[in-house]
Tab-separated table of C-alpha atoms in Angstrom:
chain	number	residue	atom	x	y	z
A	1	MET	CA	0.061	-0.084	0.355
A	2	SER	CA	0.959	3.471	-1.191
A	3	VAL	CA	1.308	7.349	-0.604
A	4	GLU	CA	-1.955	8.522	1.114
A	5	GLU	CA	-3.350	6.623	3.275
A	6	SER	CA	-1.550	9.684	4.211
A	7	THR	CA	-3.487	13.301	4.536
A	8	ALA	CA	-6.723	11.707	4.597
A	9	ARG	CA	-9.342	12.813	8.388
A	10	GLU	CA	-9.770	10.155	10.530
A	11	PRO	CA	-11.660	10.222	13.680
A	12	ALA	CA	-8.911	9.806	16.453
A	13	VAL	CA	-9.027	6.953	18.569
A	14	SER	CA	-10.419	7.113	21.604
A	15	PRO	CA	-8.809	5.964	25.149
A	16	GLN	CA	-11.658	3.615	25.359
A	17	ARG	CA	-11.388	2.214	21.516
A	18	SER	CA	-7.539	1.192	21.667
A	19	GLU	CA	-6.442	-1.170	24.204
A	20	GLU	CA	-2.153	-0.147	23.259
A	21	PRO	CA	-2.015	3.054	24.284
A	22	TRP	CA	1.431	3.652	22.084
A	23	TRP	CA	-0.189	3.738	18.441
A	24	PRO	CA	-2.067	6.665	18.618
A	25	ALA	CA	1.121	8.080	19.619
A	26	LEU	CA	2.685	5.604	16.451
A	27	ARG	CA	0.580	6.066	14.133
A	28	PRO	CA	1.073	9.330	13.073
A	29	LEU	CA	5.195	9.065	12.100
A	30	VAL	CA	3.417	5.430	10.506
A	31	ARG	CA	1.695	7.911	8.030
A	32	ARG	CA	4.558	9.936	7.398
A	33	LEU	CA	6.752	6.805	6.615
A	34	HIS	CA	4.191	5.619	4.475
A	35	PHE	CA	3.652	8.551	2.728
A	36	TYR	CA	6.815	9.823	1.557
A	37	ALA	CA	7.760	6.504	1.073
A	38	GLY	CA	4.973	5.949	-1.189
A	39	ILE	CA	5.369	9.871	-3.325
A	40	PHE	CA	8.690	8.485	-3.981
A	41	ILE	CA	9.172	5.080	-4.590
A	42	GLY	CA	5.879	4.433	-5.935
A	43	PRO	CA	7.630	5.375	-9.869
A	44	PHE	CA	10.020	2.527	-9.103
A	45	LEU	CA	7.411	0.010	-7.574
A	46	VAL	CA	4.855	0.632	-10.745
A	47	VAL	CA	7.966	0.022	-13.396
A	48	THR	CA	9.403	-2.978	-10.921
A	49	ALA	CA	5.554	-4.150	-11.531
A	50	LEU	CA	4.881	-3.691	-15.235
A	51	THR	CA	8.077	-5.151	-17.046
A	52	GLY	CA	7.558	-7.482	-14.252
A	53	LEU	CA	4.895	-8.040	-15.895
A	54	LEU	CA	6.054	-8.342	-19.128
A	55	TYR	CA	8.451	-11.444	-18.032
A	56	ILE	CA	6.460	-13.266	-17.011
A	57	PHE	CA	4.942	-15.336	-19.644
A	58	THR	CA	8.076	-15.678	-21.420
A	59	PRO	CA	8.615	-19.469	-20.804
A	60	GLN	CA	5.302	-19.389	-23.826
A	61	LEU	CA	6.602	-17.054	-25.654
A	62	GLU	CA	10.605	-18.780	-26.119
A	63	ARG	CA	8.807	-21.941	-27.563
A	64	ALA	CA	6.298	-19.327	-29.638
A	65	ILE	CA	9.319	-17.271	-30.972
A	66	TYR	CA	12.257	-19.890	-31.347
A	67	ASP	CA	10.271	-23.120	-31.244
A	68	HIS	CA	12.341	-23.765	-34.566
A	69	GLU	CA	15.295	-23.359	-32.416
A	70	LEU	CA	13.988	-25.726	-30.018
A	71	ARG	CA	11.398	-28.451	-32.020
A	72	VAL	CA	12.021	-31.361	-34.135
A	73	PRO	CA	10.116	-34.128	-35.160
A	74	PRO	CA	10.283	-36.873	-33.327
A	75	GLY	CA	12.380	-39.589	-35.086
A	76	PRO	CA	13.241	-43.114	-34.702
A	77	VAL	CA	17.019	-43.167	-34.167
A	78	THR	CA	18.468	-41.181	-31.825
A	79	GLN	CA	22.452	-39.293	-32.593
A	80	SER	CA	24.686	-39.601	-30.603
A	81	LEU	CA	26.637	-36.780	-27.694
A	82	ALA	CA	29.290	-37.496	-30.325
A	83	ARG	CA	27.892	-36.760	-33.178
A	84	GLN	CA	26.007	-33.881	-32.365
A	85	ILE	CA	29.202	-31.788	-30.566
A	86	GLU	CA	30.682	-32.380	-33.879
A	87	VAL	CA	28.096	-31.258	-36.264
A	88	ALA	CA	27.858	-28.060	-33.173
A	89	ARG	CA	31.342	-27.248	-33.560
A	90	GLU	CA	31.424	-27.187	-37.363
A	91	ALA	CA	28.516	-24.257	-36.861
A	92	LEU	CA	31.987	-22.672	-34.265
A	93	PRO	CA	34.927	-23.136	-35.169
A	94	GLY	CA	37.377	-22.686	-32.334
A	95	ALA	CA	35.130	-22.009	-29.750
A	96	GLU	CA	34.962	-23.341	-26.222
A	97	LEU	CA	33.110	-26.479	-24.944
A	98	THR	CA	31.576	-25.809	-22.120
A	99	ALA	CA	28.188	-27.552	-21.200
A	100	VAL	CA	25.821	-29.713	-23.294
A	101	ARG	CA	22.150	-30.326	-22.825
A	102	PRO	CA	21.174	-33.773	-23.884
A	103	ALA	CA	17.232	-33.122	-25.419
A	104	PRO	CA	15.591	-34.020	-22.476
A	105	THR	CA	11.902	-34.843	-25.097
A	106	PRO	CA	12.363	-36.960	-28.529
A	107	THR	CA	10.890	-33.141	-30.146
A	108	GLY	CA	13.242	-31.802	-28.043
A	109	THR	CA	16.842	-29.941	-29.313
A	110	THR	CA	20.612	-31.099	-27.570
A	111	ARG	CA	21.747	-27.458	-26.370
A	112	VAL	CA	25.548	-27.992	-27.272
A	113	ILE	CA	26.865	-24.618	-25.175
A	114	PHE	CA	30.175	-22.352	-26.111
A	115	ASP	CA	31.657	-19.930	-23.788
A	116	ASP	CA	31.188	-16.358	-25.423
A	117	PRO	CA	34.622	-14.825	-25.370
A	118	GLU	CA	32.830	-11.516	-26.908
A	119	ALA	CA	30.692	-10.802	-24.168
A	120	GLU	CA	31.411	-9.580	-20.507
A	121	GLY	CA	29.570	-11.770	-18.156
A	122	SER	CA	27.617	-15.402	-18.226
A	123	TYR	CA	26.373	-14.798	-22.096
A	124	TYR	CA	27.193	-17.501	-23.880
A	125	ARG	CA	26.737	-19.135	-27.910
A	126	THR	CA	24.618	-21.493	-28.393
A	127	VAL	CA	23.769	-24.259	-30.806
A	128	PHE	CA	20.723	-26.247	-31.406
A	129	VAL	CA	20.548	-29.643	-32.897
A	130	ASP	CA	18.464	-32.236	-34.169
A	131	PRO	CA	19.655	-35.906	-32.221
A	132	HIS	CA	17.492	-37.934	-34.590
A	133	THR	CA	19.152	-35.977	-37.624
A	134	ALA	CA	22.604	-34.445	-36.119
A	135	GLU	CA	20.960	-31.095	-37.755
A	136	VAL	CA	21.471	-27.488	-36.773
A	137	ARG	CA	18.536	-26.415	-36.387
A	138	GLY	CA	20.448	-22.802	-35.484
A	139	VAL	CA	22.440	-20.909	-32.907
A	140	LEU	CA	21.555	-18.007	-30.050
A	141	GLU	CA	22.589	-16.071	-27.141
A	142	THR	CA	21.959	-17.445	-24.602
A	143	TYR	CA	22.299	-16.041	-21.159
A	144	GLY	CA	23.553	-17.714	-17.343
A	145	SER	CA	22.584	-20.550	-16.323
A	146	SER	CA	18.644	-21.071	-17.083
A	147	GLN	CA	19.806	-20.636	-20.233
A	148	SER	CA	17.945	-17.848	-21.050
A	149	LEU	CA	17.712	-16.325	-24.746
A	150	PRO	CA	18.099	-13.514	-26.414
A	151	MET	CA	13.599	-12.395	-25.941
A	152	ARG	CA	13.929	-13.400	-22.562
A	153	THR	CA	17.309	-12.261	-21.921
A	154	TRP	CA	16.591	-8.965	-23.022
A	155	LEU	CA	12.965	-8.484	-20.887
A	156	ALA	CA	15.087	-10.028	-17.558
A	157	GLN	CA	17.819	-7.337	-17.684
A	158	LEU	CA	14.390	-4.479	-18.175
A	159	HIS	CA	12.920	-5.574	-15.341
A	160	ARG	CA	15.930	-5.861	-13.319
A	161	SER	CA	18.531	-2.964	-14.452
A	162	LEU	CA	16.239	-0.588	-17.630
A	163	HIS	CA	19.190	-1.998	-20.143
A	164	LEU	CA	21.306	0.911	-17.841
A	165	GLY	CA	23.736	-1.442	-16.669
A	166	GLU	CA	25.521	-1.747	-12.759
A	167	VAL	CA	23.922	2.065	-12.275
A	168	GLY	CA	20.067	0.741	-13.589
A	169	ARG	CA	20.017	-1.319	-10.653
A	170	ILE	CA	20.343	0.705	-8.009
A	171	TYR	CA	16.440	1.287	-9.395
A	172	SER	CA	15.596	-2.466	-8.781
A	173	GLU	CA	16.818	-2.708	-5.423
A	174	LEU	CA	15.034	0.581	-4.123
A	175	ALA	CA	11.770	-1.073	-5.530
A	176	ALA	CA	12.360	-3.781	-3.465
A	177	SER	CA	14.168	-2.268	-0.430
A	178	TRP	CA	10.661	-0.284	0.344
A	179	LEU	CA	8.058	-2.351	-1.099
A	180	TRP	CA	8.035	-4.056	2.196
A	181	VAL	CA	8.219	-0.778	4.139
A	182	VAL	CA	5.297	0.706	2.146
A	183	ALA	CA	3.368	-3.352	2.225
A	184	LEU	CA	3.658	-3.513	6.135
A	185	GLY	CA	2.840	0.583	7.153
A	186	GLY	CA	-0.270	0.139	5.037
A	187	LEU	CA	-1.164	-2.865	6.296
A	188	LEU	CA	-0.743	-1.610	9.766
A	189	MET	CA	-2.587	1.842	8.596
A	190	TRP	CA	-5.616	-0.087	7.329
A	191	VAL	CA	-6.327	-2.976	9.958
A	192	ARG	CA	-6.539	-0.471	12.657
A	193	ARG	CA	-9.125	2.056	10.561
A	194	LYS	CA	-11.013	-1.355	9.662
A	195	ARG	CA	-11.185	-3.027	12.615
A	196	GLY	CA	-14.789	-4.349	13.571
A	197	SER	CA	-15.511	-4.350	10.377
A	198	ALA	CA	-14.267	-7.270	8.789
A	199	ARG	CA	-15.872	-6.563	5.781
A	200	SER	CA	-14.880	-2.938	4.137
A	201	MET	CA	-11.294	-3.993	5.292
A	202	VAL	CA	-11.040	-7.046	2.915
A	203	ALA	CA	-13.884	-6.117	-0.101
A	204	PRO	CA	-13.757	-2.798	-1.818
A	205	GLN	CA	-16.732	0.049	-1.657
A	206	LEU	CA	-18.307	-0.730	-5.236
A	207	ARG	CA	-21.110	2.489	-4.209
A	208	GLY	CA	-19.882	6.064	-4.215
A	209	LYS	CA	-17.223	8.271	-4.575
A	210	GLY	CA	-14.752	10.485	-3.852
A	211	ARG	CA	-11.754	10.100	-1.762
A	212	ARG	CA	-12.696	7.302	0.576
A	213	ARG	CA	-13.556	5.238	-2.919
A	214	VAL	CA	-10.478	4.918	-3.591
A	215	LEU	CA	-9.620	4.812	-0.246
A	216	SER	CA	-10.761	1.777	0.162
A	217	TRP	CA	-9.391	0.204	-2.931
A	218	HIS	CA	-6.171	0.854	-2.226
A	219	GLY	CA	-6.571	-0.616	0.777
A	220	THR	CA	-8.391	-3.703	0.430
A	221	PHE	CA	-5.848	-4.632	-3.125
A	222	GLY	CA	-3.464	-3.452	-0.598
A	223	LEU	CA	-4.407	-6.190	2.442
A	224	TRP	CA	-4.895	-9.091	-0.226
A	225	ALA	CA	-1.515	-8.364	-2.013
A	226	CYS	CA	1.209	-7.618	1.925
A	227	ALA	CA	2.151	-11.630	1.371
A	228	GLY	CA	2.985	-11.284	-1.704
A	229	MET	CA	4.703	-8.022	-1.865
A	230	PHE	CA	6.971	-8.902	1.243
A	231	PHE	CA	7.433	-12.620	-1.058
A	232	LEU	CA	8.529	-10.661	-3.921
A	233	SER	CA	11.109	-7.359	-1.704
A	234	ALA	CA	12.843	-10.653	0.062
A	235	THR	CA	13.454	-12.856	-3.529
A	236	GLY	CA	14.563	-9.782	-4.973
A	237	LEU	CA	16.830	-8.406	-2.756
A	238	THR	CA	18.550	-12.194	-2.697
A	239	TRP	CA	20.150	-10.850	-6.107
A	240	SER	CA	20.155	-7.201	-5.960
A	241	LEU	CA	23.525	-4.757	-6.059
A	242	PHE	CA	24.474	-3.688	-2.377
A	243	ALA	CA	21.811	-5.890	-0.221
A	244	GLY	CA	22.892	-9.129	-2.136
A	245	GLU	CA	26.161	-9.515	-1.178
A	246	ASN	CA	24.391	-8.552	2.443
A	247	VAL	CA	22.733	-11.903	2.175
A	248	THR	CA	25.147	-13.593	0.270
A	249	ALA	CA	28.091	-12.620	3.515
A	250	MET	CA	24.896	-13.564	5.667
A	251	ARG	CA	24.702	-16.738	4.088
A	252	SER	CA	28.232	-17.769	3.648
A	253	ALA	CA	28.359	-16.819	7.614
A	254	LEU	CA	25.985	-19.173	8.780
A	255	SER	CA	27.072	-21.628	6.788
A	256	TRP	CA	23.361	-21.639	4.361
A	257	GLU	CA	24.850	-21.479	0.678
A	258	THR	CA	24.446	-24.085	-1.350
A	259	PRO	CA	26.003	-27.217	-2.271
A	260	ALA	CA	27.659	-28.015	-5.385
A	261	VAL	CA	28.860	-30.732	-6.526
A	262	SER	CA	32.678	-30.124	-6.336
A	263	THR	CA	34.908	-31.942	-9.830
A	264	GLU	CA	38.380	-31.596	-8.517
A	265	LEU	CA	40.268	-35.072	-9.050
A	266	PRO	CA	43.571	-36.425	-7.035
A	267	ARG	CA	44.743	-36.266	-9.738
A	268	PRO	CA	44.956	-34.829	-13.775
A	269	PRO	CA	42.353	-37.480	-16.029
A	270	ALA	CA	44.861	-39.725	-17.671
A	271	GLY	CA	42.297	-40.270	-20.279
A	272	ASP	CA	38.208	-39.239	-21.339
A	273	VAL	CA	35.565	-41.676	-22.219
A	274	GLY	CA	33.387	-38.610	-23.759
A	275	PHE	CA	29.474	-37.314	-23.025
A	276	ASP	CA	28.320	-40.511	-24.286
A	277	GLN	CA	29.346	-42.245	-21.472
A	278	VAL	CA	29.879	-39.411	-19.231
A	279	HIS	CA	25.965	-39.133	-19.953
A	280	ALA	CA	25.159	-42.874	-19.024
A	281	ALA	CA	26.965	-43.174	-16.046
A	282	ALA	CA	24.399	-39.961	-14.455
A	283	ILE	CA	21.401	-42.536	-15.941
A	284	ALA	CA	22.872	-45.224	-13.725
A	285	HIS	CA	22.709	-43.008	-10.785
A	286	GLY	CA	19.249	-41.679	-10.628
A	287	ILE	CA	20.639	-38.318	-12.555
A	288	THR	CA	17.462	-38.203	-15.553
A	289	GLY	CA	15.555	-35.905	-17.084
A	290	ALA	CA	16.491	-32.185	-18.542
A	291	VAL	CA	19.977	-32.351	-17.433
A	292	GLU	CA	23.049	-30.499	-18.567
A	293	ILE	CA	27.306	-31.562	-18.478
A	294	THR	CA	29.438	-29.663	-18.102
A	295	ALA	CA	32.835	-29.779	-19.990
A	296	PRO	CA	35.478	-31.231	-17.312
A	297	GLY	CA	38.619	-29.080	-17.721
A	298	ASP	CA	41.492	-30.565	-15.038
A	299	GLY	CA	38.643	-31.937	-12.782
A	300	ALA	CA	35.556	-33.823	-13.375
A	301	TYR	CA	32.279	-34.248	-15.500
A	302	LYS	CA	29.926	-32.108	-13.631
A	303	VAL	CA	26.180	-33.662	-14.892
A	304	GLU	CA	23.143	-31.958	-12.690
A	305	GLN	CA	19.342	-32.102	-13.236
A	306	THR	CA	18.076	-28.892	-14.544
A	307	GLU	CA	13.749	-28.848	-13.848
A	308	ARG	CA	13.209	-26.436	-11.442
A	309	HIS	CA	9.971	-27.008	-11.449
A	310	TRP	CA	8.377	-28.616	-9.014
A	311	PRO	CA	9.062	-30.313	-7.450
A	312	THR	CA	12.347	-29.519	-8.104
A	313	GLN	CA	15.158	-32.033	-9.502
A	314	LEU	CA	18.773	-30.383	-9.035
A	315	ASP	CA	21.606	-33.690	-7.907
A	316	ALA	CA	24.166	-33.982	-9.862
A	317	VAL	CA	27.146	-36.245	-9.261
A	318	ALA	CA	31.070	-35.142	-10.589
A	319	VAL	CA	32.302	-38.178	-13.417
A	320	ASP	CA	35.456	-39.152	-13.992
A	321	PRO	CA	36.336	-38.245	-17.349
A	322	ALA	CA	38.621	-41.730	-17.514
A	323	GLY	CA	37.049	-44.576	-16.705
A	324	GLY	CA	33.853	-42.899	-16.431
A	325	ASN	CA	32.779	-43.507	-12.498
A	326	VAL	CA	30.834	-41.456	-10.424
A	327	VAL	CA	33.429	-40.270	-8.074
A	328	GLU	CA	30.483	-38.046	-6.167
A	329	GLU	CA	27.460	-37.206	-6.005
A	330	LEU	CA	24.443	-34.129	-4.415
A	331	ARG	CA	21.338	-34.432	-3.554
A	332	PHE	CA	18.424	-31.558	-3.745
A	333	ALA	CA	16.647	-33.611	-0.566
A	334	ASP	CA	20.414	-33.193	1.818
A	335	PHE	CA	20.284	-29.164	0.480
A	336	SER	CA	19.843	-27.385	3.312
A	337	LEU	CA	16.139	-26.277	5.101
A	338	ILE	CA	17.421	-22.517	4.051
A	339	ALA	CA	19.209	-23.834	0.032
A	340	LYS	CA	15.702	-25.525	-0.322
A	341	LEU	CA	13.305	-21.443	0.471
A	342	ALA	CA	16.825	-19.585	-1.539
A	343	ARG	CA	15.764	-21.712	-4.919
A	344	TRP	CA	12.279	-22.268	-3.863
A	345	GLY	CA	12.182	-18.814	-3.593
A	346	VAL	CA	13.851	-17.461	-6.595
A	347	ASP	CA	12.407	-19.908	-8.813
A	348	ALA	CA	8.756	-18.570	-7.194
A	349	HIS	CA	10.025	-15.339	-7.988
A	350	MET	CA	10.514	-15.915	-11.789
A	351	GLY	CA	7.000	-17.819	-12.654
A	352	LEU	CA	9.103	-20.904	-12.424
A	353	LEU	CA	7.958	-23.503	-9.574
A	354	PHE	CA	4.618	-24.295	-9.515
A	355	GLY	CA	4.818	-23.340	-13.333
A	356	LEU	CA	0.812	-21.911	-14.911
A	357	PRO	CA	-0.229	-21.023	-11.749
A	358	ASN	CA	3.095	-19.325	-10.494
A	359	GLN	CA	2.335	-17.417	-13.159
A	360	LEU	CA	-1.361	-16.108	-13.004
A	361	VAL	CA	-0.328	-15.936	-9.308
A	362	LEU	CA	2.990	-13.296	-9.843
A	363	ALA	CA	0.162	-11.738	-13.021
A	364	ALA	CA	-2.025	-11.137	-10.161
A	365	LEU	CA	0.278	-9.283	-8.031
A	366	ALA	CA	1.838	-7.103	-10.844
A	367	ILE	CA	-1.504	-5.443	-11.634
A	368	GLY	CA	-2.424	-5.164	-8.495
A	369	LEU	CA	0.259	-3.336	-7.171
A	370	ALA	CA	0.599	-1.063	-9.606
A	371	GLY	CA	-3.321	-0.629	-9.146
A	372	THR	CA	-2.324	0.131	-5.181
A	373	VAL	CA	-0.053	3.172	-6.153
A	374	PHE	CA	-2.398	4.257	-9.067
A	375	TRP	CA	-4.980	4.638	-6.371
A	376	ALA	CA	-2.115	5.789	-4.055
A	377	TYR	CA	-1.309	8.614	-6.531
A	378	ARG	CA	-5.380	9.281	-6.906
A	379	MET	CA	-6.334	9.851	-3.711
A	380	TRP	CA	-3.643	11.676	-3.175
A	381	TRP	CA	-4.471	14.031	-6.055
A	382	LEU	CA	-7.783	14.970	-5.068
A	383	ARG	CA	-6.717	16.008	-1.495
A	384	ARG	CA	-4.112	18.412	-3.465
A	385	PRO	CA	-3.815	21.970	-2.703
A	386	THR	CA	-4.072	23.962	-6.028
A	387	ARG	CA	-0.674	24.912	-5.926
A	388	GLY	CA	2.291	22.374	-4.187
A	389	PHE	CA	2.806	19.637	-3.190
A	390	GLY	CA	0.190	19.359	-0.398
A	391	ALA	CA	0.602	18.670	2.981
A	392	PRO	CA	1.980	15.731	4.447
A	393	PRO	CA	1.077	14.275	7.731
A	394	GLU	CA	2.135	16.026	11.271
A	395	ARG	CA	6.037	16.691	11.111
A	396	GLY	CA	7.478	15.393	15.057
A	397	ALA	CA	5.947	12.374	15.407
A	398	TRP	CA	7.962	10.588	17.653
A	399	ARG	CA	8.242	12.513	19.617
A	400	ARG	CA	5.631	11.779	21.258
A	401	VAL	CA	6.038	7.788	20.883
A	402	PRO	CA	6.906	6.425	24.437
A	403	GLY	CA	10.385	5.801	24.500
A	404	ARG	CA	10.472	1.515	25.154
A	405	VAL	CA	8.401	1.581	21.734
A	406	LEU	CA	10.550	3.879	20.032
A	407	ALA	CA	14.339	2.685	20.952
A	408	PRO	CA	13.168	-1.121	19.386
A	409	ILE	CA	12.156	0.994	16.203
A	410	ILE	CA	15.428	3.679	16.161
A	411	LEU	CA	17.721	-0.134	16.629
A	412	ALA	CA	15.407	-1.931	14.244
A	413	ALA	CA	16.008	0.374	11.793
A	414	ALA	CA	19.542	1.360	12.156
A	415	PHE	CA	20.492	-1.959	11.426
A	416	ILE	CA	18.274	-2.400	8.536
A	417	GLY	CA	19.508	0.077	6.922
A	418	TYR	CA	23.527	-1.736	7.473
A	419	ALA	CA	21.867	-4.456	5.876
A	420	MET	CA	20.094	-2.795	3.398
A	421	PRO	CA	22.056	0.073	2.058
A	422	LEU	CA	19.859	1.685	-0.500
A	423	LEU	CA	16.581	1.789	1.925
A	424	GLY	CA	19.143	3.548	4.619
A	425	ALA	CA	20.081	5.932	2.357
A	426	SER	CA	17.327	7.087	1.157
A	427	LEU	CA	15.422	6.782	4.153
A	428	LEU	CA	18.380	9.540	5.493
A	429	LEU	CA	17.144	11.781	2.774
A	430	PHE	CA	13.598	11.438	3.089
A	431	LEU	CA	14.870	12.991	6.683
A	432	ALA	CA	17.281	15.219	5.881
A	433	VAL	CA	14.319	16.865	2.631
A	434	ASP	CA	11.597	16.288	6.176
A	435	ALA	CA	14.179	19.032	7.768
A	436	VAL	CA	14.862	21.267	5.340
A	437	LEU	CA	11.230	21.623	4.062
A	438	GLY	CA	10.602	21.588	8.053
A	439	ALA	CA	13.059	24.241	8.420
A	440	ARG	CA	12.196	26.671	5.703
A	441	ARG	CA	7.863	26.658	7.200
A	442	GLU	CA	9.487	27.846	10.255
A	443	LYS	CA	11.274	30.134	8.884
A	444	GLY	CA	8.411	31.822	6.952
A	445	ALA	CA	5.773	31.051	10.201
C-alpha cells in the first residue's frame, strides 16, 4: 500500500477504543513515512511491476518465438552426443565447449553450449541440434544457468536494470527495499482503521465516489497483496546489487550456502570416455530427465539436473573422465532447509516453480501492485492543494512515541539500514528533505 492513507482525515482513536496505548502516538509517524515513501518510491514500484509483468510469460513466448530452434519432429533413432557435438563445433569453429544439454524429450533439441569470448558476464553461444538427424537448427546467444534465449534475456535485463547496466540496478533494489516497508505501514494503518468491520477491510467499496471510495480500493487491494509484496521484496533483494552482497555474506557466515558437487580430482585425468558414457553413468545413478553435462577441464565432468518446476530436481554427480565412474554425488534432498527455500524462492519469483499457476499469481500481484500505487496517487491528487506538493502528515510525531517503543524502532532501523544500504541511504535523504522543509516552513512562519 502507498502514498495516501496519508492526508486522510480520520477520527481520533479514543482511549476507550484503543487497547494499545502506543498506537495513537506511533500512527502519525507511520503515516508520515508511508506518505513520503509512497510519493517518491511509487514510480519505482510501478516500473518494477510492469516490467515484471512483461517477463512472467517468457517461457511460453520463447517456445513460440524460437520454435524452430527448440522443437523437432520425433525420429526413430537418436544420434550420439559425440556426433551432435561434432556438428555443433563445425557451426562455431574454434569456440570453447562449455557444456551440453541433451534433448530432454523426443521432440526437443540438444543444446551444445560454447563460451562467448566477446560478451561479458554469463553469456554463451548455443548451438541447437536435432538429436535424430544431427542437423543444426540454429545458433543463439544464451544467458545464465537458465539458458535464457535473447527475448527473455532482454526482458529480464529490462526488469533488473532498465538496460542501464550496474547503475540501473539501483532502481530495482530501491523498489525491493521499500516495498515491504510501504506494505507493512499500509497494512498496520488499514487493519487498525477497519478493525471491527471485517467486510470493509477485505472488500472494496463498490458504490459512492471520491477519495473515500478510492481509499477503499487502495486498502483492500493492498491487504490482499501484502503477503505477495513481502515475498517479492525478500526474494528480489537476494540478487540485488548491495543488499544481495550482504545476504550472500550472511549465508556464508551461517553456512547456509547452496551446496555444489565437487569436480576436483586427486590427479589430472589420464583419458576421456566422452559425453555419451558420462551421460550413461549419470543416468545409472538416477540423474535423469533434463540435465546439463559440464565439460571436465582439468577435473571431472559434472552432470546436473536442471528441472526447476515442482518437484524440484537438482541432483548432481561428478564423473571421472578417465573411467566414467561417479566419484561424488549431491542430492537436492540433502540440501539444508535454507538452501532449499532460497532455490524455491528465486524460482517462484521468476514464475517457474509451479508453472502456469505460479505465473498467474505473479501477474495478479504485478497488476495489483500497480493498481494500488495508482489509487494512492489518485487520493493524493484529490486532496492536493491548488498549488504545491500538498501537506504531508504532521511533523514531530516521533517525539510522542513512548521510549520503550521508539528505542527498538531506532535500533531496528539502524540494523535494516546497514543490511539494506539503499534503504538506509534513501531514508536518511527523506529525513534530510523533511528537516529542510520543516525549517523553511518555521522560518516563513
